[in-house]
mmCIF file of N, CA and C in Angstrom:
data_model
loop_
_atom_site.group_PDB
_atom_site.id
_atom_site.type_symbol
_atom_site.label_atom_id
_atom_site.label_comp_id
_atom_site.label_asym_id
_atom_site.label_seq_id
_atom_site.Cartn_x
_atom_site.Cartn_y
_atom_site.Cartn_z
ATOM 1 N N MET T 7 11.922 -42.111 -27.003
ATOM 2 C CA MET T 7 12.894 -41.127 -27.447
ATOM 3 C C MET T 7 13.482 -41.554 -28.783
ATOM 4 N N ASN T 8 13.623 -40.607 -29.643
ATOM 5 C CA ASN T 8 14.194 -40.845 -30.958
ATOM 6 C C ASN T 8 15.559 -40.202 -31.046
ATOM 7 N N LYS T 9 16.445 -40.845 -31.784
ATOM 8 C CA LYS T 9 17.766 -40.269 -32.020
ATOM 9 C C LYS T 9 17.731 -39.553 -33.361
ATOM 10 N N ILE T 10 18.112 -38.282 -33.363
ATOM 11 C CA ILE T 10 18.225 -37.538 -34.612
ATOM 12 C C ILE T 10 19.633 -36.976 -34.703
ATOM 13 N N THR T 11 20.062 -36.710 -35.905
ATOM 14 C CA THR T 11 21.359 -36.097 -36.126
ATOM 15 C C THR T 11 21.141 -34.778 -36.847
ATOM 16 N N ILE T 12 21.563 -33.714 -36.215
ATOM 17 C CA ILE T 12 21.456 -32.381 -36.808
ATOM 18 C C ILE T 12 22.721 -32.147 -37.610
ATOM 19 N N LYS T 13 22.572 -31.925 -38.907
ATOM 20 C CA LYS T 13 23.726 -31.681 -39.763
ATOM 21 C C LYS T 13 23.907 -30.201 -40.074
ATOM 22 N N ASN T 14 22.827 -29.445 -39.978
ATOM 23 C CA ASN T 14 22.880 -28.009 -40.229
ATOM 24 C C ASN T 14 21.783 -27.361 -39.408
ATOM 25 N N ILE T 15 21.998 -26.123 -38.995
ATOM 26 C CA ILE T 15 20.993 -25.407 -38.222
ATOM 27 C C ILE T 15 20.915 -23.983 -38.747
ATOM 28 N N LYS T 16 19.707 -23.492 -38.894
ATOM 29 C CA LYS T 16 19.522 -22.115 -39.342
ATOM 30 C C LYS T 16 19.834 -21.160 -38.193
ATOM 31 N N PHE T 17 20.166 -19.943 -38.565
ATOM 32 C CA PHE T 17 20.512 -18.926 -37.584
ATOM 33 C C PHE T 17 19.346 -18.674 -36.624
ATOM 34 N N THR T 18 18.128 -18.576 -37.150
ATOM 35 C CA THR T 18 16.977 -18.287 -36.282
ATOM 36 C C THR T 18 16.713 -19.426 -35.310
ATOM 37 N N SER T 19 16.913 -20.661 -35.741
ATOM 38 C CA SER T 19 16.719 -21.799 -34.845
ATOM 39 C C SER T 19 17.772 -21.816 -33.744
ATOM 40 N N CYS T 20 18.994 -21.495 -34.106
ATOM 41 C CA CYS T 20 20.065 -21.431 -33.112
ATOM 42 C C CYS T 20 19.768 -20.346 -32.079
ATOM 43 N N MET T 21 19.281 -19.201 -32.537
ATOM 44 C CA MET T 21 18.967 -18.112 -31.617
ATOM 45 C C MET T 21 17.789 -18.473 -30.719
ATOM 46 N N LYS T 22 16.815 -19.233 -31.234
ATOM 47 C CA LYS T 22 15.700 -19.696 -30.399
ATOM 48 C C LYS T 22 16.198 -20.595 -29.284
ATOM 49 N N VAL T 23 17.124 -21.487 -29.617
ATOM 50 C CA VAL T 23 17.691 -22.383 -28.603
ATOM 51 C C VAL T 23 18.418 -21.580 -27.537
ATOM 52 N N PHE T 24 19.231 -20.617 -27.943
ATOM 53 C CA PHE T 24 19.948 -19.793 -26.973
ATOM 54 C C PHE T 24 18.989 -18.960 -26.135
ATOM 55 N N PHE T 25 17.905 -18.470 -26.740
ATOM 56 C CA PHE T 25 16.913 -17.691 -25.995
ATOM 57 C C PHE T 25 16.271 -18.548 -24.909
ATOM 58 N N VAL T 26 15.831 -19.738 -25.269
ATOM 59 C CA VAL T 26 15.162 -20.613 -24.295
ATOM 60 C C VAL T 26 16.122 -21.011 -23.179
ATOM 61 N N LEU T 27 17.354 -21.375 -23.535
ATOM 62 C CA LEU T 27 18.321 -21.767 -22.516
ATOM 63 C C LEU T 27 18.667 -20.604 -21.583
ATOM 64 N N SER T 28 18.840 -19.417 -22.131
ATOM 65 C CA SER T 28 19.214 -18.283 -21.290
ATOM 66 C C SER T 28 18.056 -17.828 -20.405
ATOM 67 N N ILE T 29 16.818 -17.889 -20.882
ATOM 68 C CA ILE T 29 15.690 -17.506 -20.031
ATOM 69 C C ILE T 29 15.501 -18.529 -18.917
ATOM 70 N N CYS T 30 15.692 -19.816 -19.213
ATOM 71 C CA CYS T 30 15.586 -20.841 -18.162
ATOM 72 C C CYS T 30 16.680 -20.663 -17.112
ATOM 73 N N PHE T 31 17.892 -20.385 -17.562
ATOM 74 C CA PHE T 31 18.994 -20.132 -16.629
ATOM 75 C C PHE T 31 18.705 -18.899 -15.780
ATOM 76 N N GLY T 32 18.234 -17.823 -16.409
ATOM 77 C CA GLY T 32 17.948 -16.588 -15.681
ATOM 78 C C GLY T 32 16.845 -16.749 -14.657
ATOM 79 N N ILE T 33 15.792 -17.473 -15.009
ATOM 80 C CA ILE T 33 14.697 -17.686 -14.058
ATOM 81 C C ILE T 33 15.168 -18.536 -12.886
ATOM 82 N N THR T 34 15.960 -19.564 -13.160
ATOM 83 C CA THR T 34 16.459 -20.422 -12.086
ATOM 84 C C THR T 34 17.313 -19.630 -11.098
ATOM 85 N N ILE T 35 18.259 -18.870 -11.600
ATOM 86 C CA ILE T 35 19.124 -18.073 -10.711
ATOM 87 C C ILE T 35 18.322 -16.966 -10.041
ATOM 88 N N GLY T 36 17.357 -16.375 -10.757
ATOM 89 C CA GLY T 36 16.508 -15.339 -10.164
ATOM 90 C C GLY T 36 15.676 -15.862 -9.012
ATOM 91 N N VAL T 37 15.115 -17.056 -9.155
ATOM 92 C CA VAL T 37 14.327 -17.658 -8.067
ATOM 93 C C VAL T 37 15.228 -17.954 -6.869
ATOM 94 N N LEU T 38 16.430 -18.469 -7.127
ATOM 95 C CA LEU T 38 17.363 -18.714 -6.020
ATOM 96 C C LEU T 38 17.722 -17.415 -5.301
ATOM 97 N N GLY T 39 17.949 -16.347 -6.066
ATOM 98 C CA GLY T 39 18.240 -15.047 -5.454
ATOM 99 C C GLY T 39 17.068 -14.526 -4.644
ATOM 100 N N LEU T 40 15.851 -14.732 -5.126
ATOM 101 C CA LEU T 40 14.663 -14.312 -4.381
ATOM 102 C C LEU T 40 14.529 -15.098 -3.084
ATOM 103 N N ILE T 41 14.742 -16.395 -3.132
ATOM 104 C CA ILE T 41 14.657 -17.216 -1.921
ATOM 105 C C ILE T 41 15.718 -16.794 -0.907
ATOM 106 N N ILE T 42 16.928 -16.551 -1.379
ATOM 107 C CA ILE T 42 17.985 -16.091 -0.467
ATOM 108 C C ILE T 42 17.637 -14.722 0.095
ATOM 109 N N GLY T 43 17.059 -13.852 -0.729
ATOM 110 C CA GLY T 43 16.667 -12.514 -0.268
ATOM 111 C C GLY T 43 15.542 -12.559 0.753
ATOM 112 N N ILE T 44 14.626 -13.514 0.622
ATOM 113 C CA ILE T 44 13.542 -13.649 1.600
ATOM 114 C C ILE T 44 14.101 -13.942 2.980
ATOM 115 N N PHE T 45 15.175 -14.718 3.033
ATOM 116 C CA PHE T 45 15.787 -15.058 4.318
ATOM 117 C C PHE T 45 16.920 -14.107 4.687
ATOM 118 N N ASP T 46 16.898 -12.889 4.137
ATOM 119 C CA ASP T 46 17.881 -11.831 4.420
ATOM 120 C C ASP T 46 19.310 -12.256 4.141
ATOM 121 N N GLY T 47 19.488 -13.014 3.086
ATOM 122 C CA GLY T 47 20.829 -13.418 2.669
ATOM 123 C C GLY T 47 21.522 -12.294 1.923
ATOM 124 N N PRO T 48 22.751 -12.538 1.505
ATOM 125 C CA PRO T 48 23.541 -11.494 0.834
ATOM 126 C C PRO T 48 23.166 -11.317 -0.641
ATOM 127 N N VAL T 49 21.978 -10.775 -0.887
ATOM 128 C CA VAL T 49 21.540 -10.474 -2.252
ATOM 129 C C VAL T 49 21.490 -8.960 -2.389
ATOM 130 N N TYR T 50 22.189 -8.459 -3.383
ATOM 131 C CA TYR T 50 22.245 -7.018 -3.599
ATOM 132 C C TYR T 50 21.780 -6.693 -5.008
ATOM 133 N N ALA T 51 20.982 -5.658 -5.120
ATOM 134 C CA ALA T 51 20.568 -5.145 -6.420
ATOM 135 C C ALA T 51 20.871 -3.658 -6.427
ATOM 136 N N LYS T 52 21.670 -3.229 -7.392
ATOM 137 C CA LYS T 52 22.060 -1.823 -7.478
ATOM 138 C C LYS T 52 21.413 -1.201 -8.700
ATOM 139 N N ILE T 53 20.639 -0.149 -8.469
ATOM 140 C CA ILE T 53 20.011 0.615 -9.542
ATOM 141 C C ILE T 53 20.452 2.057 -9.360
ATOM 142 N N GLY T 54 21.315 2.491 -10.252
ATOM 143 C CA GLY T 54 21.869 3.830 -10.114
ATOM 144 C C GLY T 54 22.723 3.914 -8.859
ATOM 145 N N ALA T 55 22.409 4.885 -7.999
ATOM 146 C CA ALA T 55 23.151 5.042 -6.753
ATOM 147 C C ALA T 55 22.511 4.266 -5.607
ATOM 148 N N ASN T 56 21.328 3.720 -5.819
ATOM 149 C CA ASN T 56 20.612 3.001 -4.757
ATOM 150 C C ASN T 56 21.013 1.533 -4.731
ATOM 151 N N VAL T 57 21.228 1.017 -3.530
ATOM 152 C CA VAL T 57 21.547 -0.395 -3.335
ATOM 153 C C VAL T 57 20.443 -1.003 -2.486
ATOM 154 N N TYR T 58 19.840 -2.098 -2.987
ATOM 155 C CA TYR T 58 18.756 -2.768 -2.283
ATOM 156 C C TYR T 58 19.240 -4.125 -1.791
ATOM 157 N N THR T 59 18.868 -4.466 -0.563
ATOM 158 C CA THR T 59 19.239 -5.758 0.005
ATOM 159 C C THR T 59 17.998 -6.423 0.587
ATOM 160 N N GLY T 60 18.154 -7.652 1.016
ATOM 161 C CA GLY T 60 17.047 -8.364 1.646
ATOM 162 C C GLY T 60 15.962 -8.709 0.653
ATOM 163 N N LEU T 61 14.701 -8.583 1.088
ATOM 164 C CA LEU T 61 13.557 -8.955 0.257
ATOM 165 C C LEU T 61 13.454 -8.085 -0.996
ATOM 166 N N SER T 62 13.637 -6.783 -0.855
ATOM 167 C CA SER T 62 13.549 -5.910 -2.030
ATOM 168 C C SER T 62 14.690 -6.187 -3.006
ATOM 169 N N GLY T 63 15.873 -6.468 -2.486
ATOM 170 C CA GLY T 63 16.997 -6.833 -3.356
ATOM 171 C C GLY T 63 16.755 -8.157 -4.047
ATOM 172 N N GLY T 64 16.189 -9.121 -3.319
ATOM 173 C CA GLY T 64 15.868 -10.414 -3.906
ATOM 174 C C GLY T 64 14.815 -10.299 -4.987
ATOM 175 N N PHE T 65 13.804 -9.463 -4.761
ATOM 176 C CA PHE T 65 12.759 -9.278 -5.762
ATOM 177 C C PHE T 65 13.312 -8.598 -7.013
ATOM 178 N N LEU T 66 14.130 -7.575 -6.836
ATOM 179 C CA LEU T 66 14.743 -6.909 -7.989
ATOM 180 C C LEU T 66 15.692 -7.850 -8.733
ATOM 181 N N PHE T 67 16.385 -8.704 -7.983
ATOM 182 C CA PHE T 67 17.263 -9.700 -8.588
ATOM 183 C C PHE T 67 16.439 -10.699 -9.403
ATOM 184 N N PHE T 68 15.271 -11.083 -8.852
ATOM 185 C CA PHE T 68 14.365 -12.012 -9.528
ATOM 186 C C PHE T 68 13.851 -11.436 -10.845
ATOM 187 N N ILE T 69 13.612 -10.143 -10.887
ATOM 188 C CA ILE T 69 13.140 -9.487 -12.108
ATOM 189 C C ILE T 69 14.300 -9.184 -13.062
ATOM 190 N N GLY T 70 15.406 -8.706 -12.529
ATOM 191 C CA GLY T 70 16.501 -8.220 -13.365
ATOM 192 C C GLY T 70 17.396 -9.289 -13.958
ATOM 193 N N PHE T 71 17.670 -10.341 -13.198
ATOM 194 C CA PHE T 71 18.631 -11.337 -13.686
ATOM 195 C C PHE T 71 18.150 -12.069 -14.937
ATOM 196 N N PRO T 72 16.878 -12.480 -15.041
ATOM 197 C CA PRO T 72 16.444 -13.108 -16.299
ATOM 198 C C PRO T 72 16.575 -12.174 -17.506
ATOM 199 N N LEU T 73 16.299 -10.894 -17.314
ATOM 200 C CA LEU T 73 16.427 -9.945 -18.421
ATOM 201 C C LEU T 73 17.883 -9.816 -18.872
ATOM 202 N N ILE T 74 18.776 -9.732 -17.911
ATOM 203 C CA ILE T 74 20.198 -9.617 -18.237
ATOM 204 C C ILE T 74 20.709 -10.904 -18.873
ATOM 205 N N SER T 75 20.263 -12.053 -18.362
ATOM 206 C CA SER T 75 20.743 -13.318 -18.923
ATOM 207 C C SER T 75 20.248 -13.518 -20.350
ATOM 208 N N VAL T 76 19.035 -13.072 -20.671
ATOM 209 C CA VAL T 76 18.546 -13.172 -22.051
ATOM 210 C C VAL T 76 19.380 -12.281 -22.965
ATOM 211 N N LEU T 77 19.664 -11.074 -22.535
ATOM 212 C CA LEU T 77 20.486 -10.176 -23.339
ATOM 213 C C LEU T 77 21.865 -10.771 -23.588
ATOM 214 N N LEU T 78 22.506 -11.262 -22.540
ATOM 215 C CA LEU T 78 23.828 -11.863 -22.697
ATOM 216 C C LEU T 78 23.753 -13.170 -23.488
ATOM 217 N N GLY T 79 22.689 -13.929 -23.327
ATOM 218 C CA GLY T 79 22.516 -15.163 -24.088
ATOM 219 C C GLY T 79 22.376 -14.898 -25.570
ATOM 220 N N MET T 80 21.675 -13.835 -25.934
ATOM 221 C CA MET T 80 21.531 -13.486 -27.344
ATOM 222 C C MET T 80 22.871 -13.030 -27.929
ATOM 223 N N ILE T 81 23.634 -12.275 -27.168
ATOM 224 C CA ILE T 81 24.965 -11.853 -27.633
ATOM 225 C C ILE T 81 25.859 -13.071 -27.793
ATOM 226 N N PHE T 82 25.811 -13.982 -26.815
ATOM 227 C CA PHE T 82 26.606 -15.203 -26.885
ATOM 228 C C PHE T 82 26.173 -16.051 -28.083
ATOM 229 N N GLY T 83 24.873 -16.108 -28.352
ATOM 230 C CA GLY T 83 24.372 -16.844 -29.508
ATOM 231 C C GLY T 83 24.892 -16.276 -30.816
ATOM 232 N N LEU T 84 24.970 -14.959 -30.910
ATOM 233 C CA LEU T 84 25.528 -14.325 -32.109
ATOM 234 C C LEU T 84 26.989 -14.705 -32.308
ATOM 235 N N ILE T 85 27.733 -14.758 -31.217
ATOM 236 C CA ILE T 85 29.163 -15.052 -31.291
ATOM 237 C C ILE T 85 29.404 -16.533 -31.591
ATOM 238 N N ILE T 86 28.622 -17.415 -31.022
ATOM 239 C CA ILE T 86 28.892 -18.851 -31.090
ATOM 240 C C ILE T 86 28.308 -19.525 -32.323
ATOM 241 N N TYR T 87 27.452 -18.861 -33.076
ATOM 242 C CA TYR T 87 26.759 -19.502 -34.197
ATOM 243 C C TYR T 87 27.725 -20.082 -35.222
ATOM 244 N N TRP T 88 28.657 -19.313 -35.732
ATOM 245 C CA TRP T 88 29.562 -19.802 -36.777
ATOM 246 C C TRP T 88 30.501 -20.886 -36.265
ATOM 247 N N PRO T 89 31.097 -20.769 -35.073
ATOM 248 C CA PRO T 89 31.901 -21.895 -34.572
ATOM 249 C C PRO T 89 31.084 -23.175 -34.373
ATOM 250 N N PHE T 90 29.805 -23.037 -33.981
ATOM 251 C CA PHE T 90 28.941 -24.205 -33.810
ATOM 252 C C PHE T 90 28.691 -24.888 -35.155
ATOM 253 N N LYS T 91 28.439 -24.104 -36.202
ATOM 254 C CA LYS T 91 28.243 -24.673 -37.541
ATOM 255 C C LYS T 91 29.514 -25.371 -38.022
ATOM 256 N N LEU T 92 30.667 -24.781 -37.738
ATOM 257 C CA LEU T 92 31.933 -25.392 -38.114
ATOM 258 C C LEU T 92 32.132 -26.712 -37.357
ATOM 259 N N PHE T 93 31.801 -26.725 -36.078
ATOM 260 C CA PHE T 93 31.889 -27.945 -35.276
ATOM 261 C C PHE T 93 31.015 -29.045 -35.865
ATOM 262 N N MET T 94 29.789 -28.698 -36.251
ATOM 263 C CA MET T 94 28.888 -29.697 -36.813
ATOM 264 C C MET T 94 29.388 -30.197 -38.175
ATOM 265 N N LYS T 95 30.042 -29.348 -38.930
ATOM 266 C CA LYS T 95 30.586 -29.779 -40.225
ATOM 267 C C LYS T 95 31.770 -30.732 -40.015
ATOM 268 N N ILE T 96 32.628 -30.414 -39.052
ATOM 269 C CA ILE T 96 33.787 -31.259 -38.772
ATOM 270 C C ILE T 96 33.353 -32.607 -38.210
ATOM 271 N N ARG T 97 32.403 -32.596 -37.277
ATOM 272 C CA ARG T 97 31.934 -33.833 -36.635
ATOM 273 C C ARG T 97 30.866 -34.567 -37.448
ATOM 274 N N LYS T 98 30.488 -34.029 -38.571
ATOM 275 C CA LYS T 98 29.455 -34.601 -39.443
ATOM 276 C C LYS T 98 28.104 -34.697 -38.741
ATOM 277 N N GLY T 99 27.786 -33.671 -37.993
ATOM 278 C CA GLY T 99 26.480 -33.592 -37.343
ATOM 279 C C GLY T 99 26.567 -33.704 -35.834
ATOM 280 N N LEU T 100 25.441 -33.477 -35.208
ATOM 281 C CA LEU T 100 25.309 -33.557 -33.756
ATOM 282 C C LEU T 100 24.130 -34.467 -33.453
ATOM 283 N N SER T 101 24.394 -35.599 -32.816
ATOM 284 C CA SER T 101 23.334 -36.561 -32.506
ATOM 285 C C SER T 101 22.691 -36.230 -31.172
ATOM 286 N N LEU T 102 21.362 -36.213 -31.164
ATOM 287 C CA LEU T 102 20.595 -35.916 -29.961
ATOM 288 C C LEU T 102 19.489 -36.945 -29.799
ATOM 289 N N TYR T 103 19.152 -37.236 -28.562
ATOM 290 C CA TYR T 103 18.002 -38.082 -28.258
ATOM 291 C C TYR T 103 16.889 -37.169 -27.769
ATOM 292 N N ILE T 104 15.832 -37.036 -28.578
ATOM 293 C CA ILE T 104 14.753 -36.119 -28.239
ATOM 294 C C ILE T 104 13.413 -36.761 -28.560
ATOM 295 N N GLU T 105 12.388 -36.194 -27.994
ATOM 296 C CA GLU T 105 11.024 -36.598 -28.322
ATOM 297 C C GLU T 105 10.489 -35.609 -29.334
ATOM 298 N N ILE T 106 10.008 -36.102 -30.449
ATOM 299 C CA ILE T 106 9.578 -35.247 -31.547
ATOM 300 C C ILE T 106 8.080 -35.340 -31.713
ATOM 301 N N GLU T 107 7.461 -34.194 -31.918
ATOM 302 C CA GLU T 107 6.023 -34.135 -32.151
ATOM 303 C C GLU T 107 5.792 -33.484 -33.507
ATOM 304 N N ASN T 108 4.871 -34.020 -34.284
ATOM 305 C CA ASN T 108 4.517 -33.493 -35.600
ATOM 306 C C ASN T 108 5.720 -33.415 -36.536
ATOM 307 N N TYR T 109 6.456 -34.489 -36.616
ATOM 308 C CA TYR T 109 7.641 -34.546 -37.473
ATOM 309 C C TYR T 109 7.328 -35.400 -38.685
ATOM 310 N N ASP T 110 7.477 -34.835 -39.859
ATOM 311 C CA ASP T 110 7.266 -35.570 -41.110
ATOM 312 C C ASP T 110 8.603 -35.835 -41.760
ATOM 313 N N LYS T 111 8.902 -37.103 -41.995
ATOM 314 C CA LYS T 111 10.139 -37.451 -42.678
ATOM 315 C C LYS T 111 9.981 -37.215 -44.165
ATOM 316 N N LEU T 112 10.992 -36.657 -44.781
ATOM 317 C CA LEU T 112 10.948 -36.392 -46.221
ATOM 318 C C LEU T 112 11.327 -37.620 -46.997
#
């Protein structure tokens, strides 16, 4: 693992990070909802006037929640971008321990 310090981040890179994080969060919660729905747990999916529970509700939750989380994650990314840049300027960067592939030092 290498330690890098991010001093600035482009808007598109920030949005990519938020996209990946929100899709991972949505899939995780969607799978949990599907598992709970398989065992007839309290999973509800409402589409219009119809309310689905059980396996069908869990399946709709599995499909719908990742889509909603990506949409909300992108909105959150738009809102948080400028405060994040300000935070990095005040703290003089953000240090991370990551594994880097195909990285050329300038």
